[in-house]
PDB file of C-alpha atoms in Angstrom:
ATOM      1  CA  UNK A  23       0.000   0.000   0.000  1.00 53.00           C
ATOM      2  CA  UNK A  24       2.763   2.498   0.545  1.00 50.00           C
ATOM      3  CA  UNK A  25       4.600   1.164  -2.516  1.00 48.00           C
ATOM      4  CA  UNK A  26       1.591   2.307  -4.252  1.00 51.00           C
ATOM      5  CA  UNK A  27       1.620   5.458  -2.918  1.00 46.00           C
ATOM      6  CA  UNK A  28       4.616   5.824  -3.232  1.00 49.00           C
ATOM      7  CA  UNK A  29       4.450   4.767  -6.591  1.00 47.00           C
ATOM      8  CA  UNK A  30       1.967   7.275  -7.395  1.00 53.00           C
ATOM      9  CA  UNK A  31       3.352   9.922  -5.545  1.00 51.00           C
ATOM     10  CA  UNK A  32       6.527   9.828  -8.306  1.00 54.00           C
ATOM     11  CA  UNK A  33       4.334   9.342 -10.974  1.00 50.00           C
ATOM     12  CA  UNK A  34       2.393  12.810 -10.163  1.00 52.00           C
ATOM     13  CA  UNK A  35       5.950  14.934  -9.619  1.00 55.00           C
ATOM     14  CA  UNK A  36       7.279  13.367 -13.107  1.00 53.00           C
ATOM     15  CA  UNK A  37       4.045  14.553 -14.847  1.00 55.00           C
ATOM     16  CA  UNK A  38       4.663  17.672 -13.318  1.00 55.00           C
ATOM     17  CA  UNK A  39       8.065  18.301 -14.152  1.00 54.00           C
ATOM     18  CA  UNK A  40       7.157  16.941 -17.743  1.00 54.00           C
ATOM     19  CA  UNK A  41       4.358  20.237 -17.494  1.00 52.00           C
ATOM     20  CA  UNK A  42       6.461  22.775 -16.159  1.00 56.00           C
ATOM     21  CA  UNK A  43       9.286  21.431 -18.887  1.00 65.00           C
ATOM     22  CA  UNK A  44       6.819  21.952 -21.809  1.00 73.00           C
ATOM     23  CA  UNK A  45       5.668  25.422 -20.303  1.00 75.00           C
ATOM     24  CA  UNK A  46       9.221  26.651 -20.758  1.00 77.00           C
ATOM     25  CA  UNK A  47       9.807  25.039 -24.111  1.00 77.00           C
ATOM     26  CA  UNK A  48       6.882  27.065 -25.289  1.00 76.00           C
ATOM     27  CA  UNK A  49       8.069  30.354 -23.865  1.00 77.00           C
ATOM     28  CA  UNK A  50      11.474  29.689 -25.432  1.00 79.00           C
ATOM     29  CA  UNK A  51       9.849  29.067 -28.687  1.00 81.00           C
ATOM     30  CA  UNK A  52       7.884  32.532 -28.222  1.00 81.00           C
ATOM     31  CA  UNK A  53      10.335  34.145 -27.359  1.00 80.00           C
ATOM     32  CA  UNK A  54      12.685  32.715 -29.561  1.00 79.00           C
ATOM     33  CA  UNK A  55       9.883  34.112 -32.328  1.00 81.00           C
ATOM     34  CA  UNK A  56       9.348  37.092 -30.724  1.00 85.00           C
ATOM     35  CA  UNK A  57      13.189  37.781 -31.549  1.00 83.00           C
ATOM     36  CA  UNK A  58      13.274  36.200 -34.916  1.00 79.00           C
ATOM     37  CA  UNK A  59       9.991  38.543 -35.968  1.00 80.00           C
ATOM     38  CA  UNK A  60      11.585  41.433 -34.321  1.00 82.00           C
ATOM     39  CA  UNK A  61      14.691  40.363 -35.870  1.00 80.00           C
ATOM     40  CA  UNK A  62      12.652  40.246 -39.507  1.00 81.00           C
ATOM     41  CA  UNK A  63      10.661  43.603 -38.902  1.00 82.00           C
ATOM     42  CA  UNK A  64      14.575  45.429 -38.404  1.00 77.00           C
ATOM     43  CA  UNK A  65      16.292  43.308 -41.125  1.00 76.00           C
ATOM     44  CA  UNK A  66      12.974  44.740 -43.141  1.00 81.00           C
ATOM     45  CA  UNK A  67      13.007  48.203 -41.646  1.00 78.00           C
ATOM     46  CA  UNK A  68      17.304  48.418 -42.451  1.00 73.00           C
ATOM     47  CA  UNK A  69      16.376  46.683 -45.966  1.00 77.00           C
ATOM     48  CA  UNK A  70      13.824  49.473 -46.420  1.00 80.00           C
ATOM     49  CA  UNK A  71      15.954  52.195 -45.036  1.00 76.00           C
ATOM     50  CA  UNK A  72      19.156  51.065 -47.394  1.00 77.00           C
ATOM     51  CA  UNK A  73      16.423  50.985 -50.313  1.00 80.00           C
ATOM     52  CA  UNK A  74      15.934  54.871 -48.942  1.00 81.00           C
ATOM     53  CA  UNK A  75      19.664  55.622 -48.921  1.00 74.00           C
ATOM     54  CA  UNK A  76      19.720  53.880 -51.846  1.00 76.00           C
ATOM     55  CA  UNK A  77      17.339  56.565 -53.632  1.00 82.00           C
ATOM     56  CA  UNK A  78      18.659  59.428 -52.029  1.00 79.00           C
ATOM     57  CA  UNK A  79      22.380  58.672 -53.375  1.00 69.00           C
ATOM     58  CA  UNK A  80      20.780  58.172 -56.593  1.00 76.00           C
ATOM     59  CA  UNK A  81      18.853  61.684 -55.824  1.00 77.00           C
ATOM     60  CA  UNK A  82      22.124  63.344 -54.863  1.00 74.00           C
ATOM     61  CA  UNK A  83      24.225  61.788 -57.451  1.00 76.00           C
ATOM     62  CA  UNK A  84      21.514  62.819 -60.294  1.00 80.00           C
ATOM     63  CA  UNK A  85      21.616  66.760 -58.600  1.00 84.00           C
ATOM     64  CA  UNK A  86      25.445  66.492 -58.705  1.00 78.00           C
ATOM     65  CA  UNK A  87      25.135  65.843 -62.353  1.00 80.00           C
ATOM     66  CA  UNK A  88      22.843  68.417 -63.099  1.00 83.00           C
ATOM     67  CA  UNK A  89      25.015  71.218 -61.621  1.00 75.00           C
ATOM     68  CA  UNK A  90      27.683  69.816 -63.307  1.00 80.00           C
ATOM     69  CA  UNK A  91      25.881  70.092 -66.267  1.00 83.00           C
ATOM     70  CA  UNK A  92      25.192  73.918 -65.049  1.00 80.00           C
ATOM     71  CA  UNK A  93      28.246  74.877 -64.148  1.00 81.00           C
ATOM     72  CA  UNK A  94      29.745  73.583 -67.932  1.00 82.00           C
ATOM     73  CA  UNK A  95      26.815  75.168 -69.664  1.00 83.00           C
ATOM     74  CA  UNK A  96      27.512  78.558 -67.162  1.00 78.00           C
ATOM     75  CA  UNK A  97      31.471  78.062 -68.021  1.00 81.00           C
ATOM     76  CA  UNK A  98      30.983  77.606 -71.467  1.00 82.00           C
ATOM     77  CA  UNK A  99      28.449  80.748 -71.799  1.00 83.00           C
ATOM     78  CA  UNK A 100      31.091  82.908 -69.311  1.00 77.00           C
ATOM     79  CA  UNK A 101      33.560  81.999 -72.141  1.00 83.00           C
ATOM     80  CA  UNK A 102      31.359  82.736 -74.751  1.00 82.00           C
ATOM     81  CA  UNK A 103      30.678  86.433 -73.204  1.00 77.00           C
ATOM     82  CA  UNK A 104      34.412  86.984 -72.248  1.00 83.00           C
ATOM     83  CA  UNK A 105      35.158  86.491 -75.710  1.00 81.00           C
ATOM     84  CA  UNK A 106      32.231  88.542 -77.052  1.00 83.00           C
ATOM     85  CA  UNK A 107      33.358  91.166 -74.756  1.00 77.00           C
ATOM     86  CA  UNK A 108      36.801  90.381 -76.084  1.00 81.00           C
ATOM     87  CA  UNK A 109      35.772  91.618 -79.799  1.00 81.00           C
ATOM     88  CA  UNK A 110      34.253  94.166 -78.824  1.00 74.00           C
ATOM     89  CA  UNK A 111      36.772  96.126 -77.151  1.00 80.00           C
ATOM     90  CA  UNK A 112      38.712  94.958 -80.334  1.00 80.00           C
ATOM     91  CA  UNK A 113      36.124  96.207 -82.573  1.00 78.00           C
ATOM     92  CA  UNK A 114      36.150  98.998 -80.228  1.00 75.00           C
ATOM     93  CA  UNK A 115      39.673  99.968 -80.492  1.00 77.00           C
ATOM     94  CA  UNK A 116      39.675  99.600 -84.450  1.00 76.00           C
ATOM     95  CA  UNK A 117      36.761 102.006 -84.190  1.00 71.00           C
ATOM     96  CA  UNK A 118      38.590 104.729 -82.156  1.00 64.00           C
ATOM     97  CA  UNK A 119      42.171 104.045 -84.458  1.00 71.00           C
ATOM     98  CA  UNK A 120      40.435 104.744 -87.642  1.00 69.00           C
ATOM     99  CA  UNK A 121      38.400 107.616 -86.566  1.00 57.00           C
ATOM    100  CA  UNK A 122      42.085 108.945 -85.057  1.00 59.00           C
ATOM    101  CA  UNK A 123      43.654 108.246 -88.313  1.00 65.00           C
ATOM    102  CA  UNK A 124      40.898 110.426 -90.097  1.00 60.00           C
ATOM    103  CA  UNK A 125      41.128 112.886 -87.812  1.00 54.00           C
ATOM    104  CA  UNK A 126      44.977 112.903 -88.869  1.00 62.00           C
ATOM    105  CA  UNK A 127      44.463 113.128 -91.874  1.00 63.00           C
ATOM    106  CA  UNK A 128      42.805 116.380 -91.228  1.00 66.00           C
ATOM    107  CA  UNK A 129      44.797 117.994 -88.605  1.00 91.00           C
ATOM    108  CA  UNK A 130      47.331 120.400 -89.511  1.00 94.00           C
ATOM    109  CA  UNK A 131      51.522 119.437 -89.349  1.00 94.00           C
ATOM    110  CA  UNK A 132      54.891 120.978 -88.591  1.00 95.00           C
ATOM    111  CA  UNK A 133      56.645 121.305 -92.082  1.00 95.00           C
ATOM    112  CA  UNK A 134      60.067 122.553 -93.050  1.00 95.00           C
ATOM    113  CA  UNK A 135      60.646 123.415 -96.442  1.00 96.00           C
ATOM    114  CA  UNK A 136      63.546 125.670 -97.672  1.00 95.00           C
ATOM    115  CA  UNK A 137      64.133 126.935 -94.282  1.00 92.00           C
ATOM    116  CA  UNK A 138      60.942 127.854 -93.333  1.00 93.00           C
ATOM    117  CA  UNK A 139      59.072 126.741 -90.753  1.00 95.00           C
ATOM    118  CA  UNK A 140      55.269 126.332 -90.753  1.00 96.00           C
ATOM    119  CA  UNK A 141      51.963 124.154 -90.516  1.00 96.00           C
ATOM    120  CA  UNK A 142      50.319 122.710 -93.201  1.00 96.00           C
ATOM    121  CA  UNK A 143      47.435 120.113 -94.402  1.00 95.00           C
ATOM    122  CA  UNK A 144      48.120 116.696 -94.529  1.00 96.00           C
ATOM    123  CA  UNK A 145      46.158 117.353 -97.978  1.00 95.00           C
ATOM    124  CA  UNK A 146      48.370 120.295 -98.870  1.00 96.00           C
ATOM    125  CA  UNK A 147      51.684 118.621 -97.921  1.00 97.00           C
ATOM    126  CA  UNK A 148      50.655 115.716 -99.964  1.00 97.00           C
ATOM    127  CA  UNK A 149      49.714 117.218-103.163  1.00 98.00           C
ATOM    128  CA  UNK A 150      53.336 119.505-103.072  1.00 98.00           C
ATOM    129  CA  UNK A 151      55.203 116.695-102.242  1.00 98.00           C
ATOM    130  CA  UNK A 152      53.908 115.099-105.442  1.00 98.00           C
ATOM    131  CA  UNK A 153      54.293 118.193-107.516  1.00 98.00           C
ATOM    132  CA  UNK A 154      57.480 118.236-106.884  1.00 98.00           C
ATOM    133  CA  UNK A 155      57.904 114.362-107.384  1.00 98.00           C
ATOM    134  CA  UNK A 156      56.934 115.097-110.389  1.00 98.00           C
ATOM    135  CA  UNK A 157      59.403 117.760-111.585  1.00 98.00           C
ATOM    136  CA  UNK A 158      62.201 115.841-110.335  1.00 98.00           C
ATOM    137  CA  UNK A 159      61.338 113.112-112.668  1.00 98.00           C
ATOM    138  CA  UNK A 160      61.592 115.515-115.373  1.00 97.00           C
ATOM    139  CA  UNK A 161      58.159 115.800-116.680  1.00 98.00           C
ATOM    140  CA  UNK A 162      58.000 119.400-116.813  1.00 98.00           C
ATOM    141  CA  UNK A 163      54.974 120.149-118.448  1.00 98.00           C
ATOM    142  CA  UNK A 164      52.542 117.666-115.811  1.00 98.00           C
ATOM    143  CA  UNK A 165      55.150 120.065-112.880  1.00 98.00           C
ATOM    144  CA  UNK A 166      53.770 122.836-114.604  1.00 98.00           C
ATOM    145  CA  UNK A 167      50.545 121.928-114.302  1.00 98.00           C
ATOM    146  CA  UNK A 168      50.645 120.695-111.077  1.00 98.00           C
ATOM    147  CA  UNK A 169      51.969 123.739-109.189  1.00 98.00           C
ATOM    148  CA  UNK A 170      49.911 125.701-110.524  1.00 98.00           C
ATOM    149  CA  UNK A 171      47.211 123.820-109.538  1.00 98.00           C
ATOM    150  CA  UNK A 172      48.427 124.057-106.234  1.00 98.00           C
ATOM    151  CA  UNK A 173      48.749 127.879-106.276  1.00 98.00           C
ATOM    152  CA  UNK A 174      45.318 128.197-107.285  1.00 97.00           C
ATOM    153  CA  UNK A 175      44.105 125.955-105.075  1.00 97.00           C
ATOM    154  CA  UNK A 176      46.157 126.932-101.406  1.00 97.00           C
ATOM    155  CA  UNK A 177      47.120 130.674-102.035  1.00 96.00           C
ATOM    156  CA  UNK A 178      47.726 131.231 -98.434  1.00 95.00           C
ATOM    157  CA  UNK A 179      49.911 128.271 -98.183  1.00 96.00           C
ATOM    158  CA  UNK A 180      53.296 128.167 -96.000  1.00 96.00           C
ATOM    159  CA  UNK A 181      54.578 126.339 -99.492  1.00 98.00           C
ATOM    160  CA  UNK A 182      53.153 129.368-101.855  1.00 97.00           C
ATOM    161  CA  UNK A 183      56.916 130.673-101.857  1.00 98.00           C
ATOM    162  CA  UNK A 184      58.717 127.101-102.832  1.00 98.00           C
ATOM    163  CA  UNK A 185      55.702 126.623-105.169  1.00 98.00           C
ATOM    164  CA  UNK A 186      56.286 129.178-107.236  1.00 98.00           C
ATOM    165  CA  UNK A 187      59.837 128.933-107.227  1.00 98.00           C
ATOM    166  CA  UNK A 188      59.547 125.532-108.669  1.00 98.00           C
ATOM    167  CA  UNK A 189      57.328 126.252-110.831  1.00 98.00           C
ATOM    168  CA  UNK A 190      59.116 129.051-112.609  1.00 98.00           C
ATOM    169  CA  UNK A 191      62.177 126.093-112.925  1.00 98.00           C
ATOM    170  CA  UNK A 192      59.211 123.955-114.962  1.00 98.00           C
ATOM    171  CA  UNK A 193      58.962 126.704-117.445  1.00 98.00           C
ATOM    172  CA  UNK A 194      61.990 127.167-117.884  1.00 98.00           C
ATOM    173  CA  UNK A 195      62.419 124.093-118.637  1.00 98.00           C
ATOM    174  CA  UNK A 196      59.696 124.400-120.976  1.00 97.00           C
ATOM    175  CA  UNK A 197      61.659 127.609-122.544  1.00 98.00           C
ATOM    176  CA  UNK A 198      58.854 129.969-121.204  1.00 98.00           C
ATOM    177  CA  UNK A 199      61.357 132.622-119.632  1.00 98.00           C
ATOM    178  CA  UNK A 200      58.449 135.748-119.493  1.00 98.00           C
ATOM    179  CA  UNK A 201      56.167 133.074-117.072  1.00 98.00           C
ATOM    180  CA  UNK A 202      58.998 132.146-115.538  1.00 98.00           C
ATOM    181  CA  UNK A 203      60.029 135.324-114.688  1.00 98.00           C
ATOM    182  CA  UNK A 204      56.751 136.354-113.644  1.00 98.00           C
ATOM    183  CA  UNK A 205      57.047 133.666-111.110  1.00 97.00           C
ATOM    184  CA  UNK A 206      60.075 134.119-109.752  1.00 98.00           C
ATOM    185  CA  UNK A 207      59.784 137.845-109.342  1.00 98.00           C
ATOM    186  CA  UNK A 208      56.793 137.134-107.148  1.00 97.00           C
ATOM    187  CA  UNK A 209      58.496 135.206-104.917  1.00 98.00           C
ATOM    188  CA  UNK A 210      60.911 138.101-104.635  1.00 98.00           C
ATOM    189  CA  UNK A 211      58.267 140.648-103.716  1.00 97.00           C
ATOM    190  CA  UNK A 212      56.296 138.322-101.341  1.00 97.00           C
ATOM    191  CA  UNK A 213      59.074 136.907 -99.537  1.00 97.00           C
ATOM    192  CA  UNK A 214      62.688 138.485-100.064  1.00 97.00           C
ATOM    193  CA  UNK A 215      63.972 136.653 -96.938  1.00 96.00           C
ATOM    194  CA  UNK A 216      63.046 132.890 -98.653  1.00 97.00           C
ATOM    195  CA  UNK A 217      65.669 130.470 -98.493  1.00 96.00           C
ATOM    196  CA  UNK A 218      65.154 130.176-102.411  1.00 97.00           C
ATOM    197  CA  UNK A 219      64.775 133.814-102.990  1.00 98.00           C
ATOM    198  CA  UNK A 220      68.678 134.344-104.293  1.00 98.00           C
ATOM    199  CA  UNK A 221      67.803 131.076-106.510  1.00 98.00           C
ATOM    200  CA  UNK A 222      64.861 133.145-107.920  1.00 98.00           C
ATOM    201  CA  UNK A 223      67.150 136.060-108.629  1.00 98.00           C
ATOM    202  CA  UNK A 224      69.597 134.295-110.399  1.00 98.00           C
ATOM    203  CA  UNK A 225      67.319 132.378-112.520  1.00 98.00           C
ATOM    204  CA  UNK A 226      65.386 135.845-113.692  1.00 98.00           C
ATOM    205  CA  UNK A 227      69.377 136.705-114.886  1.00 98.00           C
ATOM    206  CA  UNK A 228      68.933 133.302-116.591  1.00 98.00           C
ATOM    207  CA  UNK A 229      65.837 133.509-118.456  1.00 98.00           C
ATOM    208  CA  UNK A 230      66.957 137.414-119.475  1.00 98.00           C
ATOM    209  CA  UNK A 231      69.897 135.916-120.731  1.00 97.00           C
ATOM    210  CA  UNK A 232      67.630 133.468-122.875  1.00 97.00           C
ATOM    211  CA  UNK A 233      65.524 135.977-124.237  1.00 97.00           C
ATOM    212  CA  UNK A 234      68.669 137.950-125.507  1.00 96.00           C
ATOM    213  CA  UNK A 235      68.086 140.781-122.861  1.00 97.00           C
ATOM    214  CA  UNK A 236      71.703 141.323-121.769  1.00 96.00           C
ATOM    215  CA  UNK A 237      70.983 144.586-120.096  1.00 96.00           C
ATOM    216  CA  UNK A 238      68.939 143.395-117.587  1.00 97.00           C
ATOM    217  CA  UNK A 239      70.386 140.356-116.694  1.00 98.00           C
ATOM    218  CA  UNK A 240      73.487 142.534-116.111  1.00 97.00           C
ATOM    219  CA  UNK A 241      71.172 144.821-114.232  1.00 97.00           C
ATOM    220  CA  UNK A 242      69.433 141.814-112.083  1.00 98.00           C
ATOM    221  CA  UNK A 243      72.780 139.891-111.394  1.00 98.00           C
ATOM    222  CA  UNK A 244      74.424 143.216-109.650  1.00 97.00           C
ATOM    223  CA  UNK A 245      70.721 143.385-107.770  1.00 98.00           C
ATOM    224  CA  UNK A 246      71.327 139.924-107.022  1.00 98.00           C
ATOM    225  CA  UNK A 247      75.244 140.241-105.587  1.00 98.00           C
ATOM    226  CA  UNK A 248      74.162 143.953-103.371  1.00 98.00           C
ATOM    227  CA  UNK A 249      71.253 141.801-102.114  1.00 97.00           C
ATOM    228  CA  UNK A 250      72.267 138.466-100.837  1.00 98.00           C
ATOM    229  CA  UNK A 251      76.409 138.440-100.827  1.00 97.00           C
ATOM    230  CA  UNK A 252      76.699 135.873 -98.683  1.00 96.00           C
ATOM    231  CA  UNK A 253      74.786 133.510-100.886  1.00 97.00           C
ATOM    232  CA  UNK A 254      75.723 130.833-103.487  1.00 97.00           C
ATOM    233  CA  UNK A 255      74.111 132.326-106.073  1.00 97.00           C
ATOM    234  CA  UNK A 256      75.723 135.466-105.749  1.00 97.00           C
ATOM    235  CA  UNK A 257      79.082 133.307-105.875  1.00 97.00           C
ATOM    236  CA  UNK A 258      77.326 132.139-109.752  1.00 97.00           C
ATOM    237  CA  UNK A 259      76.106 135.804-110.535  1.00 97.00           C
ATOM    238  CA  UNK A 260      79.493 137.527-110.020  1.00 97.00           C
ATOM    239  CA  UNK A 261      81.147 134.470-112.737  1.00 96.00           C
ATOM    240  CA  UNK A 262      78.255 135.343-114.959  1.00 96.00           C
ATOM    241  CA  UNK A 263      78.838 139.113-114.724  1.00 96.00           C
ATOM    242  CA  UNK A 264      82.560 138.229-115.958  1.00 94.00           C
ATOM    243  CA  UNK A 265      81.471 136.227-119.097  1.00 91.00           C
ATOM    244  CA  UNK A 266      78.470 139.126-119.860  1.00 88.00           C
ATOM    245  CA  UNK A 267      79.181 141.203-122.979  1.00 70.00           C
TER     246      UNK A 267
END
């Protein structure tokens, strides 16, 4: 009878053990769920939040482009303008040097010309310097026509005095000693004191001499010698006055 009790008595504190044993076996396996579902919902949440960072790189990495994009298109059109503004102030500058050279081309010079000293056209300087070109090529007869021309055409010109002095040398040239004289003696009256003006003198003598009037080449080569003394041509006058009839 106590066996049996006994018996039983075991029997009850095995069955109980057994229950307790399952009890914890089932909280292990809840828990144990509870921390792979947990462990799930993060591994979800961090899949979902490197998805995000994912999209924002992408995001970031698509803006980067884009300003990149910018800042060529803004480079490029900063070029574009610095060399637009670069022909312009080229354009610019070509502007001001021709309207400077025009304005050159008008504005009066600083000449010397047989000892004298003076201003004078561009235009005016130009068109004697080719007269004169032009009689020391020997064509007379275009010399002629240039400086007169330019007698007509600048009478109060600084050059008037060499002008007419080479122009009476063109007829000469020409063999027409009355123009020539004509010429010569008004550079004599205008301007005694030229640099040219014993020249003049000595080539009325000349022409008189031409035209077979020996008296007053005689007459204009002592005028010549009182007047300028000191001058070459009064050197050539006093020869001539030897070798006069």
């Amino acid at each position: 009878m106590v066996l049996a009790l006994a018996c039983t008595a075991s029997f009850a504190t095995a069955s109980q053990a057994a229950l307790f044993g399952d009890d914890e076996a089932r909280r292990a396996i809840l828990e144990l769920r509870q921390r792979l579902d947990a462990m799930q919902q993060s591994n979800q949440r961090a899949s979902e939040d490197t998805a995000q960072l994912r999209r924002s790189l992408l995001d970031l990495q698509a803006q980067i482009e884009t300003l990149r994009q910018d800042q060529a298109r803004l480079r490029g059109q900063n070029e574009q303008l610095v060399q637009q503004s670069s022909e312009l102030q080229r354009r610019q500058k070509d502007i001001a040097q021709g309207v400077e050279e025009r304005l050159k081309q008008f504005e009066p010079v600083a000449v010397t010309v047989d000892g004298q000293q003076f201003t004078a056209d561009p235009a005016e300087k130009r068109d004697f310097e080719a007269a004169l070109e032009v009689f020391r090529a020997g064509r007379f007869a275009d010399a002629n026509k240039s400086f007169s021309a330019f007698i007509r055409q600048y009478p109060r010109s600084g050059y008037l005095p060499s002008a007419r002095f080479w122009l009476g040398n063109a007829q000469y040239a020409e063999r027409d000693y009355k123009e020539a004289i004509a010429n010569f003696r008004s550079l004599l009256t205008a301007t005694p004191e030229h640099g040219r003006a014993p020249e003049a003198a000595l080539s009325i003598a000349n022409c008189q001499i031409e035209l077979k009037d020996t008296r007053a080449a005689r007459k204009t080569l002592e005028d010549l010698v009182k007047t300028y003394p000191r001058s070459e041509a009064a050197v050539a006058a006093k020869d001539q006055l030897s070798r006069l009839k």
